[in-house]
PDB file of C-alpha atoms in Angstrom:
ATOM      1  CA  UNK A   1      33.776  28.173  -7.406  1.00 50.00           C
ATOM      2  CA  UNK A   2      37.186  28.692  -6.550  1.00 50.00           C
ATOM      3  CA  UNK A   3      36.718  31.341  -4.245  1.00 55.00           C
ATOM      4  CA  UNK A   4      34.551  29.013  -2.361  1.00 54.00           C
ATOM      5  CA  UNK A   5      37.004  26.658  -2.482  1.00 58.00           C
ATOM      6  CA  UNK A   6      39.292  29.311  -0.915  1.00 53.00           C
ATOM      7  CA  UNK A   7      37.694  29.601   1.551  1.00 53.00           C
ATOM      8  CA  UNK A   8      36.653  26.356   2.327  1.00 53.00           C
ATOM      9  CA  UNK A   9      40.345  25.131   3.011  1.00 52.00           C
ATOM     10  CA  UNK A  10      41.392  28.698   5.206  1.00 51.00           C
ATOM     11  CA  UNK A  11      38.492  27.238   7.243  1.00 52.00           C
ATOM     12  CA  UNK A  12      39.909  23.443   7.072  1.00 50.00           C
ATOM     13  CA  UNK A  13      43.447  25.526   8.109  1.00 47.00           C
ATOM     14  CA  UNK A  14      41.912  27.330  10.828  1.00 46.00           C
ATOM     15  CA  UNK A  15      40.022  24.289  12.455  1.00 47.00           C
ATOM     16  CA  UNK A  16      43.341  22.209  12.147  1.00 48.00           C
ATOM     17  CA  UNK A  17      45.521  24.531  13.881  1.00 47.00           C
ATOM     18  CA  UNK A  18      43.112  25.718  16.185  1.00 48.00           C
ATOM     19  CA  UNK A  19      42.678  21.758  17.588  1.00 48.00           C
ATOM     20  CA  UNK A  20      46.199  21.609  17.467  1.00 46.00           C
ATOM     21  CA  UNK A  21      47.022  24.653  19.236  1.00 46.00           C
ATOM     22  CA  UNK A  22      45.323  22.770  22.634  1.00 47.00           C
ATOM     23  CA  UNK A  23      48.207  19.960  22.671  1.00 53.00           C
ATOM     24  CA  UNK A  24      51.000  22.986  22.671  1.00 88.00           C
ATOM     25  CA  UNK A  25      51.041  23.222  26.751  1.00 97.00           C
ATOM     26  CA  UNK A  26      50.683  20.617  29.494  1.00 98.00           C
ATOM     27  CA  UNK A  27      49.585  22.282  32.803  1.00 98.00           C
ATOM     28  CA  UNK A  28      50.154  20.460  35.958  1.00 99.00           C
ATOM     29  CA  UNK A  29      49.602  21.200  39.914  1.00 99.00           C
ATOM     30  CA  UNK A  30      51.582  20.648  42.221  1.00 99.00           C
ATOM     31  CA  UNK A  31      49.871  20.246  46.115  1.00 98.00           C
ATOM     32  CA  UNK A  32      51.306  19.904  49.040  1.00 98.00           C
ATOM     33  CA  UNK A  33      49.950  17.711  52.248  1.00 98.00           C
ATOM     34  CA  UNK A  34      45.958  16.810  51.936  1.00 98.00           C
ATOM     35  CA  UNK A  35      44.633  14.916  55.011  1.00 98.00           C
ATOM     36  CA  UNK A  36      41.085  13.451  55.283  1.00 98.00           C
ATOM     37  CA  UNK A  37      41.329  12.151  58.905  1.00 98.00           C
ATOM     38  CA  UNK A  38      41.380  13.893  62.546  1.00 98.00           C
ATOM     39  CA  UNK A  39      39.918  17.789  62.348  1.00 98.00           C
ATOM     40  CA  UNK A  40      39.016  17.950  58.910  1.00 98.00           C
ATOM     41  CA  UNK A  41      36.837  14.155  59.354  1.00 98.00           C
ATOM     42  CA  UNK A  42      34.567  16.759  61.833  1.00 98.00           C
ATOM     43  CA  UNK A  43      34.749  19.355  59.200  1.00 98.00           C
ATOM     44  CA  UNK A  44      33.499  16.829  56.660  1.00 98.00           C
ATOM     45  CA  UNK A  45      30.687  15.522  58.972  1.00 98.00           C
ATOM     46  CA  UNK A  46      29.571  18.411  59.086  1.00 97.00           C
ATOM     47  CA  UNK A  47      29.656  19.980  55.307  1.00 98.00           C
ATOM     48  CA  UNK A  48      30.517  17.487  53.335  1.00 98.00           C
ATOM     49  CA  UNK A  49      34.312  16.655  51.720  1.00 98.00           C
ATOM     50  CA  UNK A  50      33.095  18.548  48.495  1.00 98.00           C
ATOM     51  CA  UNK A  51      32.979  21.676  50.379  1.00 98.00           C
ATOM     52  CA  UNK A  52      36.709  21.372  51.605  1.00 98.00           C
ATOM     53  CA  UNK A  53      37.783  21.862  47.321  1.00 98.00           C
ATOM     54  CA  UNK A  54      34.929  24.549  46.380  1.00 98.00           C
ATOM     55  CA  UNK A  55      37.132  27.495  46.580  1.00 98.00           C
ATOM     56  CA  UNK A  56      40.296  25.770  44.679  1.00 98.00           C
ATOM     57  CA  UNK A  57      38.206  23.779  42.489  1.00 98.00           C
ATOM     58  CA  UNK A  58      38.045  26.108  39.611  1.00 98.00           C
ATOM     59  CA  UNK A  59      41.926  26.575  39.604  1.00 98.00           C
ATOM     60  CA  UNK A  60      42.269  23.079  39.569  1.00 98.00           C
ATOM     61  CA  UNK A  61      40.056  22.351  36.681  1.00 98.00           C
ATOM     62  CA  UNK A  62      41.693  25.333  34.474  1.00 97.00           C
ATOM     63  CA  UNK A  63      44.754  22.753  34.436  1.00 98.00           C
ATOM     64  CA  UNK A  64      45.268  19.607  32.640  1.00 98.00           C
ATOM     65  CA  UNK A  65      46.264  17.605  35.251  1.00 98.00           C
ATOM     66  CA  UNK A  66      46.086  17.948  39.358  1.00 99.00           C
ATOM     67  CA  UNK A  67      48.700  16.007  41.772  1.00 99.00           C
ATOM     68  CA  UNK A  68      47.886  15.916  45.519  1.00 99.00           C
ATOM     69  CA  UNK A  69      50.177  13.874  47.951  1.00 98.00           C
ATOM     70  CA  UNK A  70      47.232  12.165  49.993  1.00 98.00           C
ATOM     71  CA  UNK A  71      48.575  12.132  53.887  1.00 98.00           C
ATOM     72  CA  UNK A  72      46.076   9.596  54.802  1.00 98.00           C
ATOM     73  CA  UNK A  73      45.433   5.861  53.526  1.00 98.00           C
ATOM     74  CA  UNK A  74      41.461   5.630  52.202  1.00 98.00           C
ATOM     75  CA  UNK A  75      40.569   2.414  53.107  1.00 98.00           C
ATOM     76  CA  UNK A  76      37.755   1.178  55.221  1.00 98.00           C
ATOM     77  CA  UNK A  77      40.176  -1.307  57.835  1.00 98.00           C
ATOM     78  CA  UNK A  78      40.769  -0.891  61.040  1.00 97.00           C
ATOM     79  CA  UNK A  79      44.215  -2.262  61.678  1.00 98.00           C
ATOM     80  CA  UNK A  80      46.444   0.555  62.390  1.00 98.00           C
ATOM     81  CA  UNK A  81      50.399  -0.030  62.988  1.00 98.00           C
ATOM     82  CA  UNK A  82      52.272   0.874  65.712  1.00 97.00           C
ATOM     83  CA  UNK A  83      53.453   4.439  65.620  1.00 97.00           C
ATOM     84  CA  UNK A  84      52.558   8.056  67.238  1.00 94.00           C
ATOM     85  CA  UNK A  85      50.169   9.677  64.685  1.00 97.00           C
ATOM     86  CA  UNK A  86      47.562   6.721  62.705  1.00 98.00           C
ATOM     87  CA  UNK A  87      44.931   8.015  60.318  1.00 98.00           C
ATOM     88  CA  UNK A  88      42.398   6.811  58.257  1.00 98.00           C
ATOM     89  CA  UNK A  89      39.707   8.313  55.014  1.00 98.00           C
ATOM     90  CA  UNK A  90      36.774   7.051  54.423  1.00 98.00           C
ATOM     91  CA  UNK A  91      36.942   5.353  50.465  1.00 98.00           C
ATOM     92  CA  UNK A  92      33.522   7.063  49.472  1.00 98.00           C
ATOM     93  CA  UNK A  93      35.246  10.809  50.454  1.00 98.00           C
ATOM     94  CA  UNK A  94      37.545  10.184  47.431  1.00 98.00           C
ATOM     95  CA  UNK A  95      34.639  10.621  44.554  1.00 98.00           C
ATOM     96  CA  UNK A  96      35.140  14.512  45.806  1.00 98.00           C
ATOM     97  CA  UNK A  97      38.571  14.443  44.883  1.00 98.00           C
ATOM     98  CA  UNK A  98      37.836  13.859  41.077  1.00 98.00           C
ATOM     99  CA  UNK A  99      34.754  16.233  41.245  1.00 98.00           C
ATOM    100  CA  UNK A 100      37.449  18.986  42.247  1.00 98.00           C
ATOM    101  CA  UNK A 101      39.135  18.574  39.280  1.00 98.00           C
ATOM    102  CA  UNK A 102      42.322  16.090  41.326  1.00 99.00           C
ATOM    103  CA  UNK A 103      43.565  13.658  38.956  1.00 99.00           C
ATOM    104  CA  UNK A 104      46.714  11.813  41.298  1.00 99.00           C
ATOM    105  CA  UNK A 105      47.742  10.859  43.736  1.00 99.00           C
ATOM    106  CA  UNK A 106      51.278  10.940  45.349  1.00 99.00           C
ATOM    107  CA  UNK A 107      51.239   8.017  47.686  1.00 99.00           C
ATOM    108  CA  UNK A 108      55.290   8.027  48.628  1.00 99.00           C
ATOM    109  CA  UNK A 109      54.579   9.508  52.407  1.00 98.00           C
ATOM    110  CA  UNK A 110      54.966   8.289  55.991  1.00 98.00           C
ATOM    111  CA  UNK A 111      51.058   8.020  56.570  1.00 98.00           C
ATOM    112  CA  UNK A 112      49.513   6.063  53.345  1.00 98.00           C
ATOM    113  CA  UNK A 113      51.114   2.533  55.696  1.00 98.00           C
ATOM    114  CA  UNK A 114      49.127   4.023  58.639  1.00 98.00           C
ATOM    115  CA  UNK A 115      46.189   1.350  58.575  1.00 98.00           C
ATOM    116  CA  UNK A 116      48.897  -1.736  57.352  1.00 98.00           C
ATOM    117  CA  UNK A 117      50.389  -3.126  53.806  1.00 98.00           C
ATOM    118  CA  UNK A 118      46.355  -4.344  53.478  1.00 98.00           C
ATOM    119  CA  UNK A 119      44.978  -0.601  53.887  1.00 98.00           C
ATOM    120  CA  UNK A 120      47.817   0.348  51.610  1.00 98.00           C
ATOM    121  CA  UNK A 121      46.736  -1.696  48.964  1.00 98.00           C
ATOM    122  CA  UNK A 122      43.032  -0.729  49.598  1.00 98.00           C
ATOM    123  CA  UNK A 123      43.571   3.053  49.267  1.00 99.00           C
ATOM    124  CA  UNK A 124      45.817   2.557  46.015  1.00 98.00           C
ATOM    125  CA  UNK A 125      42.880   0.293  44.622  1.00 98.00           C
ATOM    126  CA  UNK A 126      40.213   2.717  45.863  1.00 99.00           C
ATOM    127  CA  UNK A 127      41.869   5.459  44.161  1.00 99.00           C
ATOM    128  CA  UNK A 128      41.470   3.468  40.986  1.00 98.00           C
ATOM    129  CA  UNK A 129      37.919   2.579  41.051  1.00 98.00           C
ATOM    130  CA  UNK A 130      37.363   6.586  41.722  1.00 98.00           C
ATOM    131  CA  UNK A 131      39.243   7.022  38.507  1.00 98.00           C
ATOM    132  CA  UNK A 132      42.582   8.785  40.020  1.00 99.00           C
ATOM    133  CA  UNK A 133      45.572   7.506  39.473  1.00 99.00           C
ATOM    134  CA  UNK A 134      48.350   6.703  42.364  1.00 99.00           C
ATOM    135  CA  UNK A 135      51.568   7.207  42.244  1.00 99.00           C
ATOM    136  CA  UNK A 136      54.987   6.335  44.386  1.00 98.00           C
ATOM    137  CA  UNK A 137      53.233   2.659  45.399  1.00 98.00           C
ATOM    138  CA  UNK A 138      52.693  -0.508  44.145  1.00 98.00           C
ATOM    139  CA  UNK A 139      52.084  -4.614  44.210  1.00 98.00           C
ATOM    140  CA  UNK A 140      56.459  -4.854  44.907  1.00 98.00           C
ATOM    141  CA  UNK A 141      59.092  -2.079  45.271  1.00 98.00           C
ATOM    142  CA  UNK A 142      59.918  -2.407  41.133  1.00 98.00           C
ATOM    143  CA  UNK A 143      56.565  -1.035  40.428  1.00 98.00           C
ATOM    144  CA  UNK A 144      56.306   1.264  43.121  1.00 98.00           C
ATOM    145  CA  UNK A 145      59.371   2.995  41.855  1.00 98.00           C
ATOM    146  CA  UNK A 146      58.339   3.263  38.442  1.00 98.00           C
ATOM    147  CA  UNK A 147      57.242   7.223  37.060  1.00 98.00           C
ATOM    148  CA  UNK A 148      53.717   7.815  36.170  1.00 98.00           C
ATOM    149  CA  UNK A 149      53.347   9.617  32.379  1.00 98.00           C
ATOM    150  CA  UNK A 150      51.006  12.260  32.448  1.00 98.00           C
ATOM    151  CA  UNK A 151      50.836  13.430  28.024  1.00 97.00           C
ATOM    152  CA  UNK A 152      48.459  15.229  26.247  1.00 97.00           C
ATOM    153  CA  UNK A 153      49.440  15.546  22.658  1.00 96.00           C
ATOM    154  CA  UNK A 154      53.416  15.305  22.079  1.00 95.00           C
ATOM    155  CA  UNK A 155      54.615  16.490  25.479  1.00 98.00           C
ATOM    156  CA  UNK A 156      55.368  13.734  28.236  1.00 98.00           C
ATOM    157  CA  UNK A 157      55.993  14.211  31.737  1.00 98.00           C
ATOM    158  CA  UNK A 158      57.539  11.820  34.421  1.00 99.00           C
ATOM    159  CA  UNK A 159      56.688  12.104  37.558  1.00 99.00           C
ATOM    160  CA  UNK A 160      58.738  10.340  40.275  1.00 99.00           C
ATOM    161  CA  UNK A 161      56.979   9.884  43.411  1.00 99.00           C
ATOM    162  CA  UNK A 162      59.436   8.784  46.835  1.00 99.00           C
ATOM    163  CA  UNK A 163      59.304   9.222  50.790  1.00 98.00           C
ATOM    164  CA  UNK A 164      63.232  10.162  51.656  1.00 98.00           C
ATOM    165  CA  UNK A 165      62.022  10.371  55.799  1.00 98.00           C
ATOM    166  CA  UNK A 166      62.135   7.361  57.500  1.00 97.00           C
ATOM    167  CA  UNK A 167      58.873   4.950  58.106  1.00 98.00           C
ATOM    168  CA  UNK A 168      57.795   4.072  61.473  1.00 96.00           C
ATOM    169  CA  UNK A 169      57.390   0.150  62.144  1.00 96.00           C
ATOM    170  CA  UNK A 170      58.052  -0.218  58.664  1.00 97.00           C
ATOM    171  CA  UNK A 171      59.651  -3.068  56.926  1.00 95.00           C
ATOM    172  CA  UNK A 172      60.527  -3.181  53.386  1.00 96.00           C
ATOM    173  CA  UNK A 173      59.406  -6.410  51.658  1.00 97.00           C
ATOM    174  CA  UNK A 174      60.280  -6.381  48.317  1.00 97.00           C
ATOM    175  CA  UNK A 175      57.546  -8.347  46.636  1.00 98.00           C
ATOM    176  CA  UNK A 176      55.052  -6.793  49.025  1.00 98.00           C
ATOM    177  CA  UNK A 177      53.028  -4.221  48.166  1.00 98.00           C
ATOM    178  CA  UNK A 178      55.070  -0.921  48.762  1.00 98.00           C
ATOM    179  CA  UNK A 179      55.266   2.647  48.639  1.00 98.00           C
ATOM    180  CA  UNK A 180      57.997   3.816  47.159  1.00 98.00           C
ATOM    181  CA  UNK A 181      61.301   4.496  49.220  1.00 98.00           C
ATOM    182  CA  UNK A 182      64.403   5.214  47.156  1.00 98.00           C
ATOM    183  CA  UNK A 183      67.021   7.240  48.706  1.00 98.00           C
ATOM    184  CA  UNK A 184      67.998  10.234  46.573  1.00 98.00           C
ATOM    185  CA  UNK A 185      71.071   8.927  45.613  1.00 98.00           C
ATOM    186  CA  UNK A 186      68.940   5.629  44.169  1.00 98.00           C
ATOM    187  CA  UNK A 187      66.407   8.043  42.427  1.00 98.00           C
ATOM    188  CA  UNK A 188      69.050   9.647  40.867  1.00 98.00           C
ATOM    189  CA  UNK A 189      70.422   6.375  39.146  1.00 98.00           C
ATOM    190  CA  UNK A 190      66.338   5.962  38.172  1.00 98.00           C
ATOM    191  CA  UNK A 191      66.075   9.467  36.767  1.00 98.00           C
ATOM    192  CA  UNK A 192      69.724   9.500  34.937  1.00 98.00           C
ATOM    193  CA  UNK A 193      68.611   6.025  33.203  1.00 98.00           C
ATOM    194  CA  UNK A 194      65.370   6.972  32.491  1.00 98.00           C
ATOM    195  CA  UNK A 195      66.470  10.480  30.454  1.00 98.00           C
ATOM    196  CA  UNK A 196      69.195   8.178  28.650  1.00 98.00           C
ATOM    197  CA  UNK A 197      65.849   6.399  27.041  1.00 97.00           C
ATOM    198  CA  UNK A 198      63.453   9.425  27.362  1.00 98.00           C
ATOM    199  CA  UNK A 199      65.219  12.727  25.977  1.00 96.00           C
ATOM    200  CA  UNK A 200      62.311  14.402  25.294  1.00 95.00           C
ATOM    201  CA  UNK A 201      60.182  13.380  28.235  1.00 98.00           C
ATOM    202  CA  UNK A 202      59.871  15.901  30.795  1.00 98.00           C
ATOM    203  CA  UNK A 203      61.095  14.694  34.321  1.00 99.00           C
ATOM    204  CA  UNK A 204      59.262  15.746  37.764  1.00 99.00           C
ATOM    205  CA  UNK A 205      60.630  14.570  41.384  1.00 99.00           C
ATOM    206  CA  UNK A 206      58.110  14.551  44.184  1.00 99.00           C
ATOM    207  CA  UNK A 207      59.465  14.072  47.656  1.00 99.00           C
ATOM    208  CA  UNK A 208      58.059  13.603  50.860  1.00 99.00           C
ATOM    209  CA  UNK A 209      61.508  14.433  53.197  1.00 98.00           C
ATOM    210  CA  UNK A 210      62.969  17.535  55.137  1.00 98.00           C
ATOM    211  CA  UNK A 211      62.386  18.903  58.768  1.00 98.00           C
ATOM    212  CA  UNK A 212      58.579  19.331  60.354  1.00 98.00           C
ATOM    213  CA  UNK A 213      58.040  23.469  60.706  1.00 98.00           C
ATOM    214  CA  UNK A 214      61.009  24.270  59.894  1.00 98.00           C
ATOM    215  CA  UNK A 215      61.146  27.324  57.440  1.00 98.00           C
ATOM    216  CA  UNK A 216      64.270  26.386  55.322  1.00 98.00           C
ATOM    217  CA  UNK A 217      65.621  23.370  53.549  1.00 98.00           C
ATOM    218  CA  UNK A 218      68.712  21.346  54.618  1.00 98.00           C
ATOM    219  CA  UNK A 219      71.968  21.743  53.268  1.00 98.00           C
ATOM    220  CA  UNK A 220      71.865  17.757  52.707  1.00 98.00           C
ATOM    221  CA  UNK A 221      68.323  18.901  51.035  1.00 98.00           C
ATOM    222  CA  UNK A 222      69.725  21.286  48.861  1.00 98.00           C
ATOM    223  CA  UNK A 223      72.735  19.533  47.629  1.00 98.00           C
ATOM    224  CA  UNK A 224      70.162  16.099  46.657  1.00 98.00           C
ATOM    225  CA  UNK A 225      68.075  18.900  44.739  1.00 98.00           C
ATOM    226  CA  UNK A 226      70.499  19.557  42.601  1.00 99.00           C
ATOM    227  CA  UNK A 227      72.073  15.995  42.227  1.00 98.00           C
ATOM    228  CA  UNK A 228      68.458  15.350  41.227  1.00 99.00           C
ATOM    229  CA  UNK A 229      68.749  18.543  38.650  1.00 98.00           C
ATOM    230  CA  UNK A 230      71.918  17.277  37.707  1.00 98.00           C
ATOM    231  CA  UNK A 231      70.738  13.266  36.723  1.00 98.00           C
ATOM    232  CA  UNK A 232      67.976  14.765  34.578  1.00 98.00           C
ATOM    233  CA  UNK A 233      64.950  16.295  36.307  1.00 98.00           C
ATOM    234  CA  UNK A 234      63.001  19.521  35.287  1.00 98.00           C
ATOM    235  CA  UNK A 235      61.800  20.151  38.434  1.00 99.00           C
ATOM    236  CA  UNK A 236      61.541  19.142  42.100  1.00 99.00           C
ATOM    237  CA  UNK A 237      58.207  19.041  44.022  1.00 99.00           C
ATOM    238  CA  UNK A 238      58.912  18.802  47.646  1.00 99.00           C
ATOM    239  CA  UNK A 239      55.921  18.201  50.636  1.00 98.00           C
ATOM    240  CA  UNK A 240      56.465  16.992  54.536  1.00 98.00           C
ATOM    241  CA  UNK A 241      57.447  19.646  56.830  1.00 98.00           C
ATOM    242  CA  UNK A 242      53.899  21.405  56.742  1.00 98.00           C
ATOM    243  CA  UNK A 243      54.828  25.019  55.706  1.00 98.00           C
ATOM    244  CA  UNK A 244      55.950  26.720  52.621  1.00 98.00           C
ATOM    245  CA  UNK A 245      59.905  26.808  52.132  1.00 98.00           C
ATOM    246  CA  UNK A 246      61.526  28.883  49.763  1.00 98.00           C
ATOM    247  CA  UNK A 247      61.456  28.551  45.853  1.00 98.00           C
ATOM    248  CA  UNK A 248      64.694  27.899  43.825  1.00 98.00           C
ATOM    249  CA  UNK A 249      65.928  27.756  40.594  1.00 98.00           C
ATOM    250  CA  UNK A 250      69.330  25.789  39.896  1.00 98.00           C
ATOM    251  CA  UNK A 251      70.514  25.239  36.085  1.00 98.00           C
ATOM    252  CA  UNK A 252      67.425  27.375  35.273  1.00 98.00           C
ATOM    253  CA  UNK A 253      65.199  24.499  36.893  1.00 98.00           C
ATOM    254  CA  UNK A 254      62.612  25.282  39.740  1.00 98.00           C
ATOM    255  CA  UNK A 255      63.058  23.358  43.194  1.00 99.00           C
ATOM    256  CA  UNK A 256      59.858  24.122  45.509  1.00 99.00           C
ATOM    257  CA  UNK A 257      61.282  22.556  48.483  1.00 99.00           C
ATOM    258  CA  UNK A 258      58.187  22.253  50.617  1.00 99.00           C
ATOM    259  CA  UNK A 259      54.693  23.670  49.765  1.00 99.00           C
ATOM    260  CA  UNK A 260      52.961  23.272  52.911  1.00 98.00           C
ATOM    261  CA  UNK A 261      50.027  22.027  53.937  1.00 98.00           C
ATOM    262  CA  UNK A 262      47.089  21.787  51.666  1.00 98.00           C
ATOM    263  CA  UNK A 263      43.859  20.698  53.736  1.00 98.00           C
ATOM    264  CA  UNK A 264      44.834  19.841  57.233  1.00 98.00           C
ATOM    265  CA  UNK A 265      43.538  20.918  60.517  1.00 98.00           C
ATOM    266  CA  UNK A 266      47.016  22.488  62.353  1.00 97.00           C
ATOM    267  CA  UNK A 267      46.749  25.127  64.633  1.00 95.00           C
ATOM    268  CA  UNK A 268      50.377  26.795  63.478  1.00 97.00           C
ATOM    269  CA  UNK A 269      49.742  29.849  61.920  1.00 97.00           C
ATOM    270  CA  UNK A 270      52.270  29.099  59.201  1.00 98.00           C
ATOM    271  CA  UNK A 271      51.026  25.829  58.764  1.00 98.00           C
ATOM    272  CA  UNK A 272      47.772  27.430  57.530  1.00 98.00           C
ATOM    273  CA  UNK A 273      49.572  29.094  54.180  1.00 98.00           C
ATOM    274  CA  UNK A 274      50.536  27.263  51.169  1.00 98.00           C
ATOM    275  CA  UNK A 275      50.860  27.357  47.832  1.00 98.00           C
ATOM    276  CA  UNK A 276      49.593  25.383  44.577  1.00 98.00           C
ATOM    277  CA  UNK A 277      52.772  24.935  42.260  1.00 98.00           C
ATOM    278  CA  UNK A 278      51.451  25.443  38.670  1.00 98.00           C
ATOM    279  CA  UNK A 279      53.847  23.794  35.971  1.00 98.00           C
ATOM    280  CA  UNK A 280      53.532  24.757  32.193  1.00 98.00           C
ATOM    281  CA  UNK A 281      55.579  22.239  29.753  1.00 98.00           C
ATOM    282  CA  UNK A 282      55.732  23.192  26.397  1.00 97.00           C
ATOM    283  CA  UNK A 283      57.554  21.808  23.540  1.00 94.00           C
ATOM    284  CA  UNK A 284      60.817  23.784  24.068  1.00 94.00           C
ATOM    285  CA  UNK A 285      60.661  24.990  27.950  1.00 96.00           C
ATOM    286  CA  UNK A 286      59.101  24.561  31.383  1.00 98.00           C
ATOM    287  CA  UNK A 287      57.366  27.416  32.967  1.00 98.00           C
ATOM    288  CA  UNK A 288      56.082  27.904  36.428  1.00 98.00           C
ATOM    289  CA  UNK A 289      53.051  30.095  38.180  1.00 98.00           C
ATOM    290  CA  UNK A 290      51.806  30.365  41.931  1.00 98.00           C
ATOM    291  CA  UNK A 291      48.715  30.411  43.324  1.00 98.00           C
ATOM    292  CA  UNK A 292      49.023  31.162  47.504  1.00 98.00           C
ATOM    293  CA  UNK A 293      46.026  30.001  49.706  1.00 98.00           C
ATOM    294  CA  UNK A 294      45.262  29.979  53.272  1.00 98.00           C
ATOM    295  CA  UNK A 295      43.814  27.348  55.357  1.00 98.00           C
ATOM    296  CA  UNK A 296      40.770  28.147  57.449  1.00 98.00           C
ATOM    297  CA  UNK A 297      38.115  25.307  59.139  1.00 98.00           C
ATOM    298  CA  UNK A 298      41.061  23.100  57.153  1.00 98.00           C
ATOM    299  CA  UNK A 299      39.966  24.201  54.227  1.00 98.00           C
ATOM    300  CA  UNK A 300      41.905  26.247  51.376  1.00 98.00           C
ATOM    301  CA  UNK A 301      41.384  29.660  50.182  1.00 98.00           C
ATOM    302  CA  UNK A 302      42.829  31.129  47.392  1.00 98.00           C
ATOM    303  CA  UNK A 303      44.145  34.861  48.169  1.00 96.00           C
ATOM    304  CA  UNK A 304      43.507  36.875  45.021  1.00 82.00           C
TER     305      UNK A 304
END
């Protein structure tokens, strides 16, 4: 009887730790620029926006959580602003963004205003109802500014979402629905506060800023990485200038400063690599892992 009680609480033991043992990592992915509008809308029309994620679908859904910066607003108005390039996604197209295994949505960019504050607000509620969640927007700048916590078990992660470039035609209003557009220096103040009341929360700054094409990162870009490093954050997710820019690590911190395009129809043969930025938070440390991927038919492909 006792030996069967021996055994019955190793089992109990085993069964504890071994539900346990799935809170002791976080994994999140990192993306850089998906578009739904222009080349890939004729790619879509013709296979179906499911078949744009098939090949990085299974990565995606090996992690815990997925975060895209959508390039596009998803909204089904017509009533584009007054600037150079306009786009526009279709609302239904964003169900195959949750079947891929995406589970944000970085909204902090210069095209999510394209169709208007209205088609703003649209693709932020849109990605609701399809059961991803936005961040970098909201109903006034407050809100808009505010982190999104992504947890599973006892590790927390902050992610900061803001557009540094400027917007075309853009005013800010500040009880207007926004996205959000902090300067570094005001992020900073955000991020230093928010540590002060958060020690153990991990911190993650996404920006949408640097130079179109260009292969390297500003010195102004550099030096606001580390500020950002400095005020509190574990890493820094950059996206914009539509290729892959070096990796860096400052204070032993990782600082991808662009990661290029992610499904997008360019014909610029470096605009057609990227990479998916894979972060691993544990209890005591951050960890990182790349997966690279080139674009063909705008559509990613993971290079073994």
């Amino acid at each position: 009887m006792k030996n069967k009680r021996g055994i019955f609480l190793c089992l109990c033991l085993i069964i504890f730790f071994s539900c346990n043992k799935t809170n002791d990592t976080l994994t999140v992915c990192f993306t850089g620029d998906l578009l739904l509008d222009r080349g890939v809308r004729q790619q879509i029309e013709f296979h179906g926006t499911d078949a744009l994620f098939s090949n990085v679908a299974p990565f995606f859904k090996s992690c815990d959580a997925v975060v895209v910066n959508l390039e596009c607003p998803a909204t089904e108005r017509n009533t584009p602003i007054n600037k150079r390039f306009i786009f526009r996604a279709e609302p239904k197209w964003l169900q195959s963004l949750k079947n891929a295994g995406i589970t944000h949505a970085a909204l902090a960019n210069n095209h999510t205003n394209d169709q208007g504050r209205q088609g703003l607000k649209d693709t932020y509620n849109n990605l609701k109802i399809n059961d991803l969640i936005p961040i970098g927007a909201g109903k006034n700048t407050i809100e808009a500014a505010k982190p999104i916590i992504i947890k599973k078990g006892n590790i927390k992660v902050a992610v900061f979402n803001s557009v540094i470039v400027p917007l075309e035609n853009w005013v800010v209003l500040p009880d207007e629905f926004s996205v959000n557009q902090l300067s570094v220096n005001e992020l900073c103040e955000k991020i230093r506060y928010f540590r002060q009341k958060n020690k153990k929360c991990y911190i993650v700054a996404v920006l949408h800023w640097g130079v179109e094409y260009s292969p390297l990162p500003t010195a102004d870009q550099r030096f606001e990485a580390h500020s950002l490093i400095d005020a509190g954050a574990d890493v820094v997710i950059g996206h914009h200038p539509h290729v892959v820019q070096p990796i860096e690590y400052y204070q032993n911190k990782p600082i991808f400063y662009s990661l290029g395009n992610f499904v997008f129809d360019s014909k610029k043969p470096a605009a057609n690599e990227g990479i998916l930025a894979k972060i691993i938070f544990n209890e005591k440390e951050v960890k990182t892992e790349t997966q690279k991927y080139i674009i063909k038919n705008c559509k990613p492909f993971i290079i073994d």
